[in-house]
mmCIF file of C-alpha atoms and ligand atoms in Angstrom:
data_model
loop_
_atom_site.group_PDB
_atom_site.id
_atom_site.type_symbol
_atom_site.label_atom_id
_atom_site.label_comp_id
_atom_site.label_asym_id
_atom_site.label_seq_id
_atom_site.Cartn_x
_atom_site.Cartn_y
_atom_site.Cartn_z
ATOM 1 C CA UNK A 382 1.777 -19.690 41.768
ATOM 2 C CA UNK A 383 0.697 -15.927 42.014
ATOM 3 C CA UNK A 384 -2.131 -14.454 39.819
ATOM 4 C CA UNK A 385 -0.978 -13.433 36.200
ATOM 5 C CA UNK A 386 -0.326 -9.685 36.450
ATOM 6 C CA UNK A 387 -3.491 -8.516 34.051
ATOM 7 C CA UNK A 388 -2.548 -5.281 31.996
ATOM 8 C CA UNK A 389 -4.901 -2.231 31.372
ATOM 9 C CA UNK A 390 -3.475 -1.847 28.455
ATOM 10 C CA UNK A 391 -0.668 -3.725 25.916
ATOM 11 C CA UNK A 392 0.743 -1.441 23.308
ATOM 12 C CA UNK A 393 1.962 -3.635 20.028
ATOM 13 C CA UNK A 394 4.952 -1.529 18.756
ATOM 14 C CA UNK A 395 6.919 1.772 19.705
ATOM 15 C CA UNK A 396 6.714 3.526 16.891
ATOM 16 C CA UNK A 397 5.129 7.225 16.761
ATOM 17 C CA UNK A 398 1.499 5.855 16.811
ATOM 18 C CA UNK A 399 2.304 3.404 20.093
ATOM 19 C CA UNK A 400 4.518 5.360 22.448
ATOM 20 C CA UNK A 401 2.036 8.352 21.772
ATOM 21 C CA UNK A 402 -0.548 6.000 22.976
ATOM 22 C CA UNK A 403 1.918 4.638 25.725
ATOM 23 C CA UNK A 404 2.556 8.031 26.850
ATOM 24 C CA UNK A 405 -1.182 9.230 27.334
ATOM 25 C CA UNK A 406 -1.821 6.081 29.234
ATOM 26 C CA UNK A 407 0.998 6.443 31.677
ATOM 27 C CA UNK A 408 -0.169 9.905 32.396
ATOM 28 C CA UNK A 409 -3.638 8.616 33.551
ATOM 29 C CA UNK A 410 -1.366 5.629 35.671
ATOM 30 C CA UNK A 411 -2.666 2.972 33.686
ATOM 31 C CA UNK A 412 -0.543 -0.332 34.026
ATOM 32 C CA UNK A 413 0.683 -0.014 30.652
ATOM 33 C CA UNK A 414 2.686 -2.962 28.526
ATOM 34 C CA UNK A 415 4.733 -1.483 25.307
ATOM 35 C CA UNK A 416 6.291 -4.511 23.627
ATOM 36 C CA UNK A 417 8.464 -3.623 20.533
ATOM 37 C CA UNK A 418 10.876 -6.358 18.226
ATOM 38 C CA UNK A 419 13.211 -3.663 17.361
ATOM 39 C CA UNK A 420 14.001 -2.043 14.440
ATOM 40 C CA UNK A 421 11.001 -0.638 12.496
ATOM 41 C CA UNK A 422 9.806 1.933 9.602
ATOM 42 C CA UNK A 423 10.307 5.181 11.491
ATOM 43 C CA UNK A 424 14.033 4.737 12.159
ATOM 44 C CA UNK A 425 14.605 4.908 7.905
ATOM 45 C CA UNK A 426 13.666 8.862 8.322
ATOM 46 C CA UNK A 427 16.408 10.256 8.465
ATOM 47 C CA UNK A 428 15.322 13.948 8.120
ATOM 48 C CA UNK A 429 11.399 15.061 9.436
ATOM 49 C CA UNK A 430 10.691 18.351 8.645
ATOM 50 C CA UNK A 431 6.841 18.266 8.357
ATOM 51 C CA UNK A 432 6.387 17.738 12.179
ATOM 52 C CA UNK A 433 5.453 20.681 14.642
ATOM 53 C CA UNK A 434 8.172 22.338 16.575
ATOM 54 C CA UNK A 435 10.825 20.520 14.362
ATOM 55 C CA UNK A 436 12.281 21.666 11.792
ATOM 56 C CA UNK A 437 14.749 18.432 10.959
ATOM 57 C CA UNK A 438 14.659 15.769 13.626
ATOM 58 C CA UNK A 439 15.591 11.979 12.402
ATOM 59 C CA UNK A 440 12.668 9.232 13.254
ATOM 60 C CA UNK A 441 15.476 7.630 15.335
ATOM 61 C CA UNK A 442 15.628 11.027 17.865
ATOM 62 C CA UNK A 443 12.284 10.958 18.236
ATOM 63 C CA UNK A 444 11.428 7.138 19.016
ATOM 64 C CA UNK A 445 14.258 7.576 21.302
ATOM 65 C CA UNK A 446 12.731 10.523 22.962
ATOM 66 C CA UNK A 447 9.323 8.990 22.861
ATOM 67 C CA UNK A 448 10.939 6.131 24.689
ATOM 68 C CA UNK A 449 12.554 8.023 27.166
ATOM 69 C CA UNK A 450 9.573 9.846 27.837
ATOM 70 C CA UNK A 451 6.966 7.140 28.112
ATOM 71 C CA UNK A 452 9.653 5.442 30.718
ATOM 72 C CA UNK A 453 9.184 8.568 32.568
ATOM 73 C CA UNK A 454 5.510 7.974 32.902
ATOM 74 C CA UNK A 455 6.290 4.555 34.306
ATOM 75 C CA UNK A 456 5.184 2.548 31.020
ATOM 76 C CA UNK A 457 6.882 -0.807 30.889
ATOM 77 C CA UNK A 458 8.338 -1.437 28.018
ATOM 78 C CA UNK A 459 10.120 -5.066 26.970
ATOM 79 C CA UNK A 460 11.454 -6.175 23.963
ATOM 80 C CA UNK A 461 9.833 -9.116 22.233
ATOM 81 C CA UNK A 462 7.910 -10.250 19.173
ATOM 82 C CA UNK A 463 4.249 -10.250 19.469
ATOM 83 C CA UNK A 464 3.281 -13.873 17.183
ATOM 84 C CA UNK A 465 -0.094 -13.996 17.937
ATOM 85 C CA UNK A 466 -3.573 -12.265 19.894
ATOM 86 C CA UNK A 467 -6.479 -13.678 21.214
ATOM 87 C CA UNK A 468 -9.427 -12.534 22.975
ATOM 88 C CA UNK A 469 -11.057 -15.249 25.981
ATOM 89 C CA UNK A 470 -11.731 -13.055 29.089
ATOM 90 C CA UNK A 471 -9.076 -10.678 28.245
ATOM 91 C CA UNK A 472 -6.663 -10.068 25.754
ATOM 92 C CA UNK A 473 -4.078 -12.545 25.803
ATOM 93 C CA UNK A 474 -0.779 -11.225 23.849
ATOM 94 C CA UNK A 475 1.738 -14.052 22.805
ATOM 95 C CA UNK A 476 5.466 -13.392 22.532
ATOM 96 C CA UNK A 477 6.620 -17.025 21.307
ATOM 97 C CA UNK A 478 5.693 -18.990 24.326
ATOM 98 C CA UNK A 479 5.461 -15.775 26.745
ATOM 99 C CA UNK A 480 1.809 -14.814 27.660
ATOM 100 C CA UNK A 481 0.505 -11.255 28.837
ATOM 101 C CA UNK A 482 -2.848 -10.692 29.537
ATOM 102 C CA UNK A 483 -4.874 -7.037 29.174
ATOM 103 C CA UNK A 484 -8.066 -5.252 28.794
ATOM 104 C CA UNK A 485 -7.166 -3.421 26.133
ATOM 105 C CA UNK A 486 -4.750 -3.754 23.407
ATOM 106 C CA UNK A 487 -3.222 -0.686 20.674
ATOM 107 C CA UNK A 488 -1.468 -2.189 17.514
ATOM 108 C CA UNK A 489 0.694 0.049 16.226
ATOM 109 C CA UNK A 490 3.111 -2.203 14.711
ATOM 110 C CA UNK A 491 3.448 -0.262 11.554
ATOM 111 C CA UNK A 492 4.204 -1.486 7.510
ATOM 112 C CA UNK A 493 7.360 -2.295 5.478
ATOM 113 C CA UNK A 494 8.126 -1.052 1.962
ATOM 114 C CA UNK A 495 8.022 -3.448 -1.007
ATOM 115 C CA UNK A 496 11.371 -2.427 -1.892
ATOM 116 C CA UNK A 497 12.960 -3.089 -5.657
ATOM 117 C CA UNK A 498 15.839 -5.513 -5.530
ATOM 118 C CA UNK A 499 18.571 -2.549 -6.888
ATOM 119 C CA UNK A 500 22.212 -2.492 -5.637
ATOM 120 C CA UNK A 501 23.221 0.163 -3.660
ATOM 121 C CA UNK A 502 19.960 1.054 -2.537
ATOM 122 C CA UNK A 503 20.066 1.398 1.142
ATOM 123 C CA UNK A 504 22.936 3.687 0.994
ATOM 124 C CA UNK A 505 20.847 6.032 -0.269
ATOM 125 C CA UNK A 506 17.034 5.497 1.355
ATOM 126 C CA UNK A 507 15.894 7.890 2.948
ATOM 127 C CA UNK A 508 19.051 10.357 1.857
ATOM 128 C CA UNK A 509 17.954 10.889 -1.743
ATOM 129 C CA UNK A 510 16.090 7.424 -2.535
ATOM 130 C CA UNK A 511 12.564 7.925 -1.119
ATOM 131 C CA UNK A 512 9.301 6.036 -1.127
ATOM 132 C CA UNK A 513 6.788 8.493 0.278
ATOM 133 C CA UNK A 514 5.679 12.120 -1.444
ATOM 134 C CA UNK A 515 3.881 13.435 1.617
ATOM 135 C CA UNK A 516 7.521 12.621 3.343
ATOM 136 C CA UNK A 517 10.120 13.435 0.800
ATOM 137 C CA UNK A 518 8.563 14.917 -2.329
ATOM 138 C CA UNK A 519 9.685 18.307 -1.316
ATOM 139 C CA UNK A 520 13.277 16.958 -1.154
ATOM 140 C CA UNK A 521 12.868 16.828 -4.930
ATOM 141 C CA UNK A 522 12.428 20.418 -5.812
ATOM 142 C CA UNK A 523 13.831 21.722 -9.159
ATOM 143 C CA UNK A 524 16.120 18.124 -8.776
ATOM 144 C CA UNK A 525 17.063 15.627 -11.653
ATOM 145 C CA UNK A 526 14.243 13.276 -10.495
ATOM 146 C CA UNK A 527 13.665 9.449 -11.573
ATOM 147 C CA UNK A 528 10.157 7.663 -10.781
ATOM 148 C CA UNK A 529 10.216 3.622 -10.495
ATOM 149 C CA UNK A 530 7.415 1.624 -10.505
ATOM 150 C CA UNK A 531 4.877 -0.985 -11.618
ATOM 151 C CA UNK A 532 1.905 0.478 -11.274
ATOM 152 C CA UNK A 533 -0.486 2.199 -13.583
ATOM 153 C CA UNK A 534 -0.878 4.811 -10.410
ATOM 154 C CA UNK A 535 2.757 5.146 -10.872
ATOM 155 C CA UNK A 536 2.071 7.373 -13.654
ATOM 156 C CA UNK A 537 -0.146 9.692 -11.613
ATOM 157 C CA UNK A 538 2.485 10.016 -8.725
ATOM 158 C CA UNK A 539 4.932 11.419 -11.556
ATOM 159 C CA UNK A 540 1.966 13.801 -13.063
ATOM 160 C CA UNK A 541 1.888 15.141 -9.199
ATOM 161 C CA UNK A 542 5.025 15.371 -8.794
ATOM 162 C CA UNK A 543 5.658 17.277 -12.175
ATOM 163 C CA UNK A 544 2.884 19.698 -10.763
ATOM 164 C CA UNK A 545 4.610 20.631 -7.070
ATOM 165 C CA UNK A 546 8.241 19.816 -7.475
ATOM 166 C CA UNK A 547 10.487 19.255 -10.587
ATOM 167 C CA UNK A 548 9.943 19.615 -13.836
ATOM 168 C CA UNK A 549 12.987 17.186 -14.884
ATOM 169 C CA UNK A 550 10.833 13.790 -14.518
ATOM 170 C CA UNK A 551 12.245 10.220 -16.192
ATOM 171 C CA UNK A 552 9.399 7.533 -15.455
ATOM 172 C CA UNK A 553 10.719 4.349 -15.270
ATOM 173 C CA UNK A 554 7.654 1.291 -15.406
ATOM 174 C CA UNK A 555 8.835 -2.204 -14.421
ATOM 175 C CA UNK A 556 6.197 -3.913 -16.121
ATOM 176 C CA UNK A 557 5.393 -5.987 -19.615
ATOM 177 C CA UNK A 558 2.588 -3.242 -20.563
ATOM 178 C CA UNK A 559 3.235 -0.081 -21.112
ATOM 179 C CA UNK A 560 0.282 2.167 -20.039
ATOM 180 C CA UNK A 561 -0.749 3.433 -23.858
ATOM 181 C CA UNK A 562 -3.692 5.638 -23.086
ATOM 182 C CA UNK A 563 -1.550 7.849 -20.631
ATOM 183 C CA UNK A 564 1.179 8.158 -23.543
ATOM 184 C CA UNK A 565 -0.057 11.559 -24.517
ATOM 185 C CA UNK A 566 -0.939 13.044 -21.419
ATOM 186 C CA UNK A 567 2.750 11.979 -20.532
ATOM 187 C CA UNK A 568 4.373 13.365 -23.722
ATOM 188 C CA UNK A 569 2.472 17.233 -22.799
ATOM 189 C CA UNK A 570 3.852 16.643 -19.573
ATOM 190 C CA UNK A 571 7.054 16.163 -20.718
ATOM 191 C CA UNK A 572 7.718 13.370 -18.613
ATOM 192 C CA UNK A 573 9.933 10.607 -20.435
ATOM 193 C CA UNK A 574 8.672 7.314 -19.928
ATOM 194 C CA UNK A 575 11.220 4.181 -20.367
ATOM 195 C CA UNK A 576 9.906 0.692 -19.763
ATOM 196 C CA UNK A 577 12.961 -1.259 -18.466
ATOM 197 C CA UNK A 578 14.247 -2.879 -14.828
ATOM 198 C CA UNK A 579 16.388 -0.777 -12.527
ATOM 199 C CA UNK A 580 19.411 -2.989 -11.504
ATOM 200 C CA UNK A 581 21.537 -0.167 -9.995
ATOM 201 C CA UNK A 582 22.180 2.951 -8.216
ATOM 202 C CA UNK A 583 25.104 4.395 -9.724
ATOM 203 C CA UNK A 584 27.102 6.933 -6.986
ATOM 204 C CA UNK A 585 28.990 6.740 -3.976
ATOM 205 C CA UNK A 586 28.775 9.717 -1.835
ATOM 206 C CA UNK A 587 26.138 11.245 -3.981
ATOM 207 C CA UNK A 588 23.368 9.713 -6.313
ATOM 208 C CA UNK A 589 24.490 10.035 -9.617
ATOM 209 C CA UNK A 590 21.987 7.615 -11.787
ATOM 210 C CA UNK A 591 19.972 4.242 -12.596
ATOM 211 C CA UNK A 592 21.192 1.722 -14.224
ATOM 212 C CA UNK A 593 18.858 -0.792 -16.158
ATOM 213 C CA UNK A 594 18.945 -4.045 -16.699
ATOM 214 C CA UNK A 595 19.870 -3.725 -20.755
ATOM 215 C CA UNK A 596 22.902 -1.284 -19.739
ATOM 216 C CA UNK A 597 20.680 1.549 -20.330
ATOM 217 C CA UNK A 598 21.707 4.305 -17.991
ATOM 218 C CA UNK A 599 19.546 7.567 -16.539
ATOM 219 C CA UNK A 600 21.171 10.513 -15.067
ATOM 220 C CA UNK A 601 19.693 11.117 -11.653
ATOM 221 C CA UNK A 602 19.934 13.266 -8.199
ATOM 222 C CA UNK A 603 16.982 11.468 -6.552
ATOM 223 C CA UNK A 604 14.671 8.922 -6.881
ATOM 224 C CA UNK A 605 11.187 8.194 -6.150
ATOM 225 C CA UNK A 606 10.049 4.620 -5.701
ATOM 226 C CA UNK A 607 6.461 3.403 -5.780
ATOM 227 C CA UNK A 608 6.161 -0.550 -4.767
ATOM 228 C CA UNK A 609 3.482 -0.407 -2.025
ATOM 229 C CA UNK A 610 4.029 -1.691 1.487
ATOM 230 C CA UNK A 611 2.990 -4.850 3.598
ATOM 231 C CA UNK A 612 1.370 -4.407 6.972
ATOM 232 C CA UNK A 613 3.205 -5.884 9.975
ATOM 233 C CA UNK A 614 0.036 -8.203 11.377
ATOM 234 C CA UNK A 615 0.834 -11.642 10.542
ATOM 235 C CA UNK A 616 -0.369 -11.643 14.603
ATOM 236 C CA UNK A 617 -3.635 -11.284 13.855
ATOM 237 C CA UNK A 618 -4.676 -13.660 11.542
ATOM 238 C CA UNK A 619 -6.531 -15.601 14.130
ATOM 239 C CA UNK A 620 -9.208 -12.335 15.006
ATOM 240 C CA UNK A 621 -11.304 -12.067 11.594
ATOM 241 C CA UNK A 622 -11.079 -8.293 11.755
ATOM 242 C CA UNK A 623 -12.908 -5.962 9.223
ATOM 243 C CA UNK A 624 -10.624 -4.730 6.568
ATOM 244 C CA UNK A 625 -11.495 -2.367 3.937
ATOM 245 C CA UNK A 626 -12.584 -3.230 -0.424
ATOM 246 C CA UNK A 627 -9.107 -4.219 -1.295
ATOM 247 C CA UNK A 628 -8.897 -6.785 1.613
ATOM 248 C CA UNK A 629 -6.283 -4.578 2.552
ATOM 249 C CA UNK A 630 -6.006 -2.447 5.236
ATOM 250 C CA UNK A 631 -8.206 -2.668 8.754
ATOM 251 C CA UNK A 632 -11.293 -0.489 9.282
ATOM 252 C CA UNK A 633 -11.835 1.464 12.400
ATOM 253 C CA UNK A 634 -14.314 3.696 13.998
ATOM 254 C CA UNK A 635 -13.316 7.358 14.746
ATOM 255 C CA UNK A 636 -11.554 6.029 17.682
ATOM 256 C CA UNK A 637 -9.973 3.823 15.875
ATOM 257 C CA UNK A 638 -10.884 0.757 17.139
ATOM 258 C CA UNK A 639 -11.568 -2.031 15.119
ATOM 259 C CA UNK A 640 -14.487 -4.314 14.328
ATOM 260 C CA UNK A 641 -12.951 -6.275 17.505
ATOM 261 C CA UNK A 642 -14.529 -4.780 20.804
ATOM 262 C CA UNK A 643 -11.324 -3.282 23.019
ATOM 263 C CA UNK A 644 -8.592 -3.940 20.168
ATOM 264 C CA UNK A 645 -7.556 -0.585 18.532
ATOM 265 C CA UNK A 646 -5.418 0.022 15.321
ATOM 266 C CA UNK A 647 -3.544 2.769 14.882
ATOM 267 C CA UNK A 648 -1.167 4.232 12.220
ATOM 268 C CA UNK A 649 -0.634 3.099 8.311
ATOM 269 C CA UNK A 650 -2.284 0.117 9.354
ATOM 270 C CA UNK A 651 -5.812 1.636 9.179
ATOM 271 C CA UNK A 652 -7.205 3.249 6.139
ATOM 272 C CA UNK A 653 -5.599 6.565 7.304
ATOM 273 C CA UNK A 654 -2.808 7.994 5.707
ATOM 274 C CA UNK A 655 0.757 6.865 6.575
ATOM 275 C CA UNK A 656 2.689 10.078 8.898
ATOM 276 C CA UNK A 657 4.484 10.630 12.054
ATOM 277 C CA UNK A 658 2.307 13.029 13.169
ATOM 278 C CA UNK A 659 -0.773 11.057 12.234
ATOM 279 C CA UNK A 660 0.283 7.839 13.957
ATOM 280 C CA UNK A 661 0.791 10.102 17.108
ATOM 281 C CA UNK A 662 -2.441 12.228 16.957
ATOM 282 C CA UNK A 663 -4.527 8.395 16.395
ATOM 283 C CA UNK A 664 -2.548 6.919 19.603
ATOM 284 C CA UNK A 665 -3.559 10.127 21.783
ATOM 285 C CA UNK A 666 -7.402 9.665 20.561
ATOM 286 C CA UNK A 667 -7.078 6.002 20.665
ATOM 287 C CA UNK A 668 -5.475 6.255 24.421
ATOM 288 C CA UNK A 669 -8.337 8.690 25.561
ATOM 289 C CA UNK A 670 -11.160 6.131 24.457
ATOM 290 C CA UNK A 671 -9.749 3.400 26.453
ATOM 291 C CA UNK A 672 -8.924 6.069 29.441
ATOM 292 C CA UNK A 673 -12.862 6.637 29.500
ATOM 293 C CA UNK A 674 -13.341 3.037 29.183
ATOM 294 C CA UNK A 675 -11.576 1.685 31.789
ATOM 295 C CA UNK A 676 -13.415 4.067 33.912
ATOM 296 C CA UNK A 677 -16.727 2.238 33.545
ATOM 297 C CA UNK A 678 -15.132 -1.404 33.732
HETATM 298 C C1 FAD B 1406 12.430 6.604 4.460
HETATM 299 C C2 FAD B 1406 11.193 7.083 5.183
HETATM 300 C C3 FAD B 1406 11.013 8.438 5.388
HETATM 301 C C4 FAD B 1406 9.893 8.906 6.063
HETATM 302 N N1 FAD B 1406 9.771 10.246 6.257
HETATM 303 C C5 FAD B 1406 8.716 10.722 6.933
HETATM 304 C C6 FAD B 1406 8.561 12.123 7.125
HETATM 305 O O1 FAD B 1406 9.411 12.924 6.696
HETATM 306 N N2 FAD B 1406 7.466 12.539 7.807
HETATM 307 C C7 FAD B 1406 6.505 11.678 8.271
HETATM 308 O O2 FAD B 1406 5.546 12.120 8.884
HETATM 309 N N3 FAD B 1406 6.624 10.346 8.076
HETATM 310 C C8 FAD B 1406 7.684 9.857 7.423
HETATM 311 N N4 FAD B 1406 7.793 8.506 7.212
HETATM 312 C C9 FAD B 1406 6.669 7.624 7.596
HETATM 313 C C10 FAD B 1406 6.730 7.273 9.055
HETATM 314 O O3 FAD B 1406 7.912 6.548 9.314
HETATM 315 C C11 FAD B 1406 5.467 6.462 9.413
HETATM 316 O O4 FAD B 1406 4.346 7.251 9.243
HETATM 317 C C12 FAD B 1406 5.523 6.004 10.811
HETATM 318 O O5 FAD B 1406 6.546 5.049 10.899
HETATM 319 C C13 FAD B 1406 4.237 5.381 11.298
HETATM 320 O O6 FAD B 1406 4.385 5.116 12.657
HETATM 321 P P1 FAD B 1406 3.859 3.789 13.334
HETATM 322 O O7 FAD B 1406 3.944 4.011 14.809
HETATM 323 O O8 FAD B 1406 2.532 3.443 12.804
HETATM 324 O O9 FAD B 1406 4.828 2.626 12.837
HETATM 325 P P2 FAD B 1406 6.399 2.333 12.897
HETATM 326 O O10 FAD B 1406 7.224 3.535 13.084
HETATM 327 O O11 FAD B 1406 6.649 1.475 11.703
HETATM 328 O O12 FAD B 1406 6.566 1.476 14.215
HETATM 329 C C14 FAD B 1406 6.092 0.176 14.332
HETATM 330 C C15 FAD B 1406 6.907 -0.557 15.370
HETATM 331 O O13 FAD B 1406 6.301 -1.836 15.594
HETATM 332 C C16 FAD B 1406 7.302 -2.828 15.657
HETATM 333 N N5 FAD B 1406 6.708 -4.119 15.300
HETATM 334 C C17 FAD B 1406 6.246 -4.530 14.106
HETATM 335 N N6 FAD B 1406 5.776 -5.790 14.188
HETATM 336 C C18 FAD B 1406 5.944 -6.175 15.474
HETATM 337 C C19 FAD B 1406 5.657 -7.374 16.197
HETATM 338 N N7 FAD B 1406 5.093 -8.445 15.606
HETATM 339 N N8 FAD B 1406 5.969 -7.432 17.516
HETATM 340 C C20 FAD B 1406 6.550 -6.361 18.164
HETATM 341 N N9 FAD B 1406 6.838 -5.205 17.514
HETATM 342 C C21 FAD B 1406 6.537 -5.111 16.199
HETATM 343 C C22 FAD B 1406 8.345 -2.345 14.643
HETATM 344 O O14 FAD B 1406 9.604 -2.931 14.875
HETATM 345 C C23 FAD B 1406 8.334 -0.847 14.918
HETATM 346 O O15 FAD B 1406 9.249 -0.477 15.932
HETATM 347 C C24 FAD B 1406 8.901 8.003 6.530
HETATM 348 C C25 FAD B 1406 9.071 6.626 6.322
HETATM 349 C C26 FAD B 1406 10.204 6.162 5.653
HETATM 350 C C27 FAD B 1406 10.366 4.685 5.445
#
């Protein structure tokens, strides 16, 4: 039996943050791994407008191009399901039952949205049912805009959103307390507050309201949802990384690796915020790190 082919570097996910990463390392001829399940958060934006050079572009153009152009750098890329990491002499990256070893490894496996269980919902994500406001708030100007959550920060996203996009704001809190001490503030704001469940999106081609669940029913053009996200990482459960107060998400140095020596975490999953641009601009600085490191190994 041959030697197991040893990696300079294994790239979890090709998403903006790992084919960034993938595409740097190619360029310096690393022996670069870029192992991706499919699917993913980026491929939900439909239209990016806050990224240089383009002024629409869907997330599923660019993680094609980004594929297409790390290929060109002769990255390998496979499909699989990463289930678990370790670290012995190297890294050792676990697909099911398929091993790959490396020197490095990039996790840029990305989050998933807590979404609402509402009907009709995923014919309108990303089109005028949005979860983001750095990525879609400004597709709310001057519209007929609905809030949902079940949060008490739920409140402040509507307060910011009354102040830089609409002033037409119906707060909708799916919870069993309503938040008392933000009543007046909310009443100057003019933003209507209803306590209640959101069972469906009424529309078909366009979004037309919310339906709750006691029949109740809100005229709408767009809606804003605020449920939180998980963090794709079940995988590393068995490295006792640092994470941050809230047990949450992972802390990294300016490089953006983690408390792990060699493993690096890039995009949402770090305490950063959660953008295309800033997923790519952490792969590039966490790619140039391990560039310099390799060269002392
Ligand atoms: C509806 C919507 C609209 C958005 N609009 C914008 C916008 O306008 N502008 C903007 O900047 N951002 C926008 N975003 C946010 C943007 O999508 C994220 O910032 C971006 O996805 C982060 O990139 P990433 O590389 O960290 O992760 P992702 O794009 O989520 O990529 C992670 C990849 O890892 C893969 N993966 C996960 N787990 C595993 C595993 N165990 N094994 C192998 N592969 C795995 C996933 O399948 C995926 O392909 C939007 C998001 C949504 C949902």
């Amino acid at each position: 039996m041959g030697e197991e082919k040893v990696y300079d570097c294994i790239i979890i996910g090709a998403g903006p943050g790992g084919l960034q990463a993938s595409i740097y390392l190619g360029r310096y001829n690393r022996k670069v791994l870029l192992i991706d399940r499919g699917g993913g958060r980026t491929q939900h934006a439909r239209h990016i407008e806050n990224f240089l050079t383009q002024k629409a572009i869907s997330g599923k153009e660019i993680i094609e191009l980004g594929l297409q152009q790390a290929r060109s750098f002769n990255v390998q890329i496979e499909k699989g399901l990463i289930t678990n990491v370790m670290k012995n002499n190297y890294f050792e990256v676990y697909a099911g039952d398929k091993r790959y070893l490396s020197k490095f490894v990039i996790v840029s496996s990305g989050v998933y949205d807590n979404l609402p269980s509402i009907e009709n919902l995923h014919r309108f994500l990303g089109i005028s049912f949005f979860t983001c406001i750095d990525c879609d708030g400004y597709r709310t100007t001057n519209k007929k805009l609905v809030i949902i959550g079940n949060h008490i920060k739920t409140v402040h996203l509507a307060i910011a959103m009354k102040d830089m996009f609409t002033k037409d704001i119906t707060l909708v809190l799916y919870t069993d307390k309503a938040p008392y001490e933000y009543k007046e503030e909310l009443a100057d704001e003019n933003i209507r507050l209803i306590i209640g469940r959101p069972v469906r999106i009424i529309g078909d081609e366009k979004m037309e309201g919310l339906e709750l669940e006691d029949g109740q029913k809100i005229e709408c053009e767009v809606i804003m949802s605020h449920f939180g996200y998980k963090l794709n990482d079940s995988f590393l459960s068995g490295l006792n990384l640092k994470r941050d107060r809230d047990d949450f998400k992972y802390i990294v140095n300016s490089s953006y690796e983690s408390s792990l020596s060699g493993l690096y975490i890039v995009g949402p999953l770090n305490t950063g915020n959660d953008q295309v641009v800033i997923a790519a601009g952490e792969g590039a600085v966490a790619a140039i790190d391990i560039k310099k490191r390799l060269l002392e190994h």
